mmCIF file of C-alpha atoms in Angstrom:
data_model
loop_
_atom_site.group_PDB
_atom_site.id
_atom_site.type_symbol
_atom_site.label_atom_id
_atom_site.label_comp_id
_atom_site.label_asym_id
_atom_site.label_seq_id
_atom_site.Cartn_x
_atom_site.Cartn_y
_atom_site.Cartn_z
ATOM 1 C CA LEU A 11 -34.018 -12.521 -20.674
ATOM 2 C CA ILE A 12 -32.973 -10.262 -21.833
ATOM 3 C CA ILE A 13 -30.856 -9.415 -25.297
ATOM 4 C CA VAL A 14 -29.076 -6.919 -26.404
ATOM 5 C CA PRO A 15 -26.537 -6.176 -29.547
ATOM 6 C CA THR A 16 -23.156 -7.182 -28.568
ATOM 7 C CA SER A 17 -22.299 -4.458 -30.227
ATOM 8 C CA ALA A 18 -24.352 -1.767 -28.058
ATOM 9 C CA CYS A 19 -22.947 -4.409 -25.149
ATOM 10 C CA PHE A 20 -18.765 -3.562 -26.060
ATOM 11 C CA ALA A 21 -19.452 0.159 -27.419
ATOM 12 C CA LYS A 22 -19.831 1.485 -23.520
ATOM 13 C CA ILE A 23 -17.128 -0.562 -21.943
ATOM 14 C CA CYS A 24 -14.235 1.609 -21.973
ATOM 15 C CA ASP A 25 -11.489 1.337 -23.783
ATOM 16 C CA GLU A 26 -8.089 0.559 -22.055
ATOM 17 C CA ASP A 27 -11.001 -2.975 -21.032
ATOM 18 C CA ARG A 28 -12.558 -3.449 -23.917
ATOM 19 C CA GLU A 29 -9.410 -5.723 -26.087
ATOM 20 C CA ARG A 30 -9.943 -7.693 -23.135
ATOM 21 C CA VAL A 31 -13.378 -7.545 -22.481
ATOM 22 C CA ARG A 32 -14.226 -8.926 -26.599
ATOM 23 C CA ASP A 33 -10.477 -11.380 -26.339
ATOM 24 C CA ALA A 34 -12.710 -12.858 -23.045
ATOM 25 C CA PHE A 35 -16.227 -13.420 -24.456
ATOM 26 C CA GLU A 36 -14.823 -14.332 -28.128
ATOM 27 C CA ARG A 37 -12.843 -17.504 -26.380
ATOM 28 C CA LEU A 38 -16.029 -17.967 -24.710
ATOM 29 C CA ALA A 39 -17.620 -18.351 -28.093
ATOM 30 C CA ASN A 40 -15.231 -20.710 -29.949
ATOM 31 C CA GLY A 41 -15.842 -23.495 -27.417
ATOM 32 C CA GLU A 42 -11.440 -22.785 -25.460
ATOM 33 C CA THR A 43 -12.755 -22.397 -22.190
ATOM 34 C CA GLN A 44 -16.473 -22.804 -21.291
ATOM 35 C CA LYS A 45 -17.001 -20.192 -19.342
ATOM 36 C CA MET A 46 -15.825 -16.515 -18.220
ATOM 37 C CA ARG A 47 -15.571 -14.266 -15.091
ATOM 38 C CA GLU A 48 -14.342 -10.530 -16.308
ATOM 39 C CA GLU A 49 -14.509 -7.416 -14.431
ATOM 40 C CA TYR A 50 -14.089 -3.873 -16.198
ATOM 41 C CA ARG A 51 -14.923 -0.429 -16.145
ATOM 42 C CA VAL A 52 -18.114 1.410 -18.185
ATOM 43 C CA GLY A 53 -18.335 4.640 -18.240
ATOM 44 C CA ARG A 54 -21.363 6.841 -16.738
ATOM 45 C CA GLN A 55 -21.577 9.551 -18.629
ATOM 46 C CA TRP A 56 -25.276 10.630 -16.574
ATOM 47 C CA LEU A 57 -23.187 12.233 -13.869
ATOM 48 C CA PRO A 58 -21.542 15.390 -13.793
ATOM 49 C CA SER A 59 -17.306 14.387 -13.308
ATOM 50 C CA PRO A 60 -17.285 11.544 -17.118
ATOM 51 C CA GLN A 61 -14.386 10.163 -15.068
ATOM 52 C CA GLN A 62 -15.709 8.611 -13.193
ATOM 53 C CA ASN A 63 -16.909 4.742 -14.370
ATOM 54 C CA GLU A 64 -19.341 2.136 -12.432
ATOM 55 C CA TRP A 65 -17.343 -1.101 -12.524
ATOM 56 C CA VAL A 66 -18.866 -3.959 -13.448
ATOM 57 C CA GLU A 67 -18.238 -8.224 -13.437
ATOM 58 C CA VAL A 68 -19.701 -10.519 -15.895
ATOM 59 C CA ARG A 69 -19.887 -14.232 -15.768
ATOM 60 C CA ALA A 70 -21.380 -16.047 -18.309
ATOM 61 C CA ALA A 71 -21.505 -18.771 -20.450
ATOM 62 C CA VAL A 72 -22.392 -21.004 -23.245
ATOM 63 C CA ASP A 73 -26.358 -22.073 -23.127
ATOM 64 C CA GLU A 74 -26.872 -23.165 -26.568
ATOM 65 C CA ARG A 75 -24.962 -24.510 -29.771
ATOM 66 C CA ASP A 76 -26.278 -25.223 -33.390
ATOM 67 C CA ALA A 77 -24.224 -28.429 -34.954
ATOM 68 C CA ASN A 78 -21.714 -27.104 -35.790
ATOM 69 C CA GLY A 79 -20.920 -25.511 -32.091
ATOM 70 C CA LYS A 80 -21.016 -22.010 -32.668
ATOM 71 C CA PRO A 81 -22.883 -20.191 -29.750
ATOM 72 C CA LEU A 82 -26.519 -20.112 -30.399
ATOM 73 C CA SER A 83 -27.041 -17.512 -26.799
ATOM 74 C CA LEU A 84 -24.951 -17.365 -23.613
ATOM 75 C CA ILE A 85 -26.614 -16.971 -20.166
ATOM 76 C CA GLY A 86 -24.863 -15.344 -17.834
ATOM 77 C CA THR A 87 -24.553 -12.653 -14.729
ATOM 78 C CA SER A 88 -23.971 -9.114 -14.381
ATOM 79 C CA MET A 89 -23.283 -7.086 -11.845
ATOM 80 C CA THR A 90 -21.940 -3.930 -10.008
ATOM 81 C CA VAL A 91 -18.855 -4.157 -7.776
ATOM 82 C CA THR A 92 -17.248 -0.291 -8.107
ATOM 83 C CA GLN A 93 -17.588 -0.162 -4.056
ATOM 84 C CA ARG A 94 -15.858 -3.842 -3.323
ATOM 85 C CA LYS A 95 -13.201 -2.003 -6.396
ATOM 86 C CA GLU A 96 -13.193 1.426 -4.590
ATOM 87 C CA MET A 97 -12.478 -0.775 -1.240
ATOM 88 C CA GLU A 98 -10.013 -2.991 -2.558
ATOM 89 C CA GLU A 99 -8.143 0.248 -3.932
ATOM 90 C CA ALA A 100 -8.010 1.438 -0.714
ATOM 91 C CA LEU A 101 -6.911 -1.936 1.019
ATOM 92 C CA VAL A 102 -4.488 -1.382 -1.301
ATOM 93 C CA GLN A 103 -3.286 2.310 -0.452
ATOM 94 C CA ALA A 104 -2.764 1.097 3.664
ATOM 95 C CA LYS A 105 -0.377 -1.541 2.170
ATOM 96 C CA VAL A 106 1.527 0.212 0.932
ATOM 97 C CA LYS A 107 1.573 3.213 3.404
ATOM 98 C CA ALA A 108 2.247 0.043 5.840
ATOM 99 C CA GLU A 109 4.687 -1.010 4.414
ATOM 100 C CA GLU A 110 6.430 2.844 3.772
ATOM 101 C CA ALA A 111 5.888 3.769 7.503
ATOM 102 C CA ASN A 112 7.613 0.006 8.692
ATOM 103 C CA THR A 113 10.687 0.887 6.758
ATOM 104 C CA LEU A 114 11.028 4.083 7.673
ATOM 105 C CA LYS A 115 10.137 3.192 11.839
ATOM 106 C CA SER A 116 13.324 -0.031 10.644
ATOM 107 C CA SER A 117 15.491 2.942 8.864
ATOM 108 C CA PHE A 118 14.222 5.178 12.574
ATOM 109 C CA LEU A 119 15.326 2.343 14.431
ATOM 110 C CA ALA A 120 18.638 1.570 13.499
ATOM 111 C CA ASN A 121 19.546 5.591 13.053
ATOM 112 C CA ILE A 122 18.487 5.709 16.573
ATOM 113 C CA SER A 123 20.576 3.221 17.767
ATOM 114 C CA HIS A 124 23.631 4.112 16.300
ATOM 115 C CA GLU A 125 23.395 7.692 17.624
ATOM 116 C CA ILE A 126 22.020 6.409 21.469
ATOM 117 C CA ARG A 127 24.923 3.552 20.871
ATOM 118 C CA THR A 128 27.975 6.576 20.194
ATOM 119 C CA PRO A 129 27.556 7.830 23.730
ATOM 120 C CA LEU A 130 26.615 5.100 25.216
ATOM 121 C CA ASN A 131 29.985 3.366 24.236
ATOM 122 C CA ALA A 132 31.652 6.780 25.739
ATOM 123 C CA ILE A 133 29.899 6.823 29.106
ATOM 124 C CA VAL A 134 30.898 2.898 28.951
ATOM 125 C CA GLY A 135 34.784 3.335 27.860
ATOM 126 C CA PHE A 136 35.763 5.469 29.539
ATOM 127 C CA ALA A 137 34.074 4.708 32.895
ATOM 128 C CA LYS A 138 36.443 1.386 32.862
ATOM 129 C CA LEU A 139 39.529 3.734 32.252
ATOM 130 C CA MET A 140 38.936 6.259 34.995
ATOM 131 C CA GLY A 141 40.191 2.648 37.193
ATOM 132 C CA GLU A 142 43.596 2.557 34.644
ATOM 133 C CA ALA A 143 43.325 6.697 34.969
ATOM 134 C CA ALA A 144 47.783 6.680 35.933
ATOM 135 C CA THR A 145 46.864 11.123 37.483
ATOM 136 C CA GLU A 146 44.687 13.479 38.256
ATOM 137 C CA GLU A 147 44.672 14.429 35.076
ATOM 138 C CA GLU A 148 43.771 12.393 33.093
ATOM 139 C CA LYS A 149 40.829 11.219 35.017
ATOM 140 C CA GLN A 150 39.477 14.196 35.201
ATOM 141 C CA GLN A 151 40.019 14.398 31.231
ATOM 142 C CA PHE A 152 37.628 10.605 31.156
ATOM 143 C CA ILE A 153 35.061 12.152 33.685
ATOM 144 C CA ASP A 154 34.608 15.450 31.407
ATOM 145 C CA ILE A 155 34.626 12.953 28.517
ATOM 146 C CA ILE A 156 32.129 10.704 30.424
ATOM 147 C CA ASP A 157 30.288 13.976 31.790
ATOM 148 C CA THR A 158 29.978 15.645 28.561
ATOM 149 C CA ASN A 159 28.651 11.916 27.023
ATOM 150 C CA SER A 160 26.235 11.417 29.738
ATOM 151 C CA SER A 161 24.701 14.872 28.819
ATOM 152 C CA LEU A 162 24.724 14.212 24.627
ATOM 153 C CA LEU A 163 22.614 10.952 26.040
ATOM 154 C CA LEU A 164 20.987 12.888 28.264
ATOM 155 C CA GLN A 165 19.703 14.648 25.635
ATOM 156 C CA LEU A 166 19.201 11.653 22.591
ATOM 157 C CA ILE A 167 17.115 10.350 24.878
ATOM 158 C CA GLY A 168 14.555 13.719 25.455
ATOM 159 C CA ASP A 169 14.476 14.453 21.856
ATOM 160 C CA ILE A 170 13.468 10.625 21.420
ATOM 161 C CA LEU A 171 10.000 10.910 23.852
ATOM 162 C CA ASP A 172 9.760 14.793 22.303
ATOM 163 C CA ILE A 173 8.933 13.013 18.882
ATOM 164 C CA SER A 174 7.067 10.419 20.901
ATOM 165 C CA LYS A 175 4.968 13.096 21.970
ATOM 166 C CA ILE A 176 4.295 14.544 18.943
ATOM 167 C CA GLU A 177 3.032 11.559 17.123
ATOM 168 C CA ALA A 178 0.773 10.675 19.541
ATOM 169 C CA GLY A 179 -0.755 14.864 20.209
ATOM 170 C CA THR A 180 0.153 15.558 23.323
ATOM 171 C CA LEU A 181 3.621 17.534 23.659
ATOM 172 C CA GLU A 182 2.902 20.872 25.285
ATOM 173 C CA PHE A 183 5.390 23.999 24.465
ATOM 174 C CA HIS A 184 6.099 26.513 26.705
#
């Protein structure tokens, strides 16, 4: 059995969490709820870095009440959950980064597909027109356009492969 004055308990709770925890205790004491579960930060004054806080999870219920319904005692647990909170925050950050990477990948693929389609459409279109060319000069223009766009397409695909090699760490500079 540990008896701690509520003023001492609330004094150690970080300012940002204190009012929320106090309200939860009041709802429990007033009979508005049967149990409470709150997570809050407690300042760690003994550490060199005062901005570090310990996360605590407290669960409590009224143990017994007097004839008027006023709580005589609470029963509960208090557990340090700092490591779990840090892992949760790391997971949230990882999820944000993964979503951002997915968005960037989608945008990259949309841009690349457009860039590939442009010279490819010219190659296919002018290859079909070559059969309908009226003069040898017109055929040569079509061949030149196909050649130029083939070179552009080849360069673009080479650039995409280089990007993949950079990401994989296998690109060798000469």
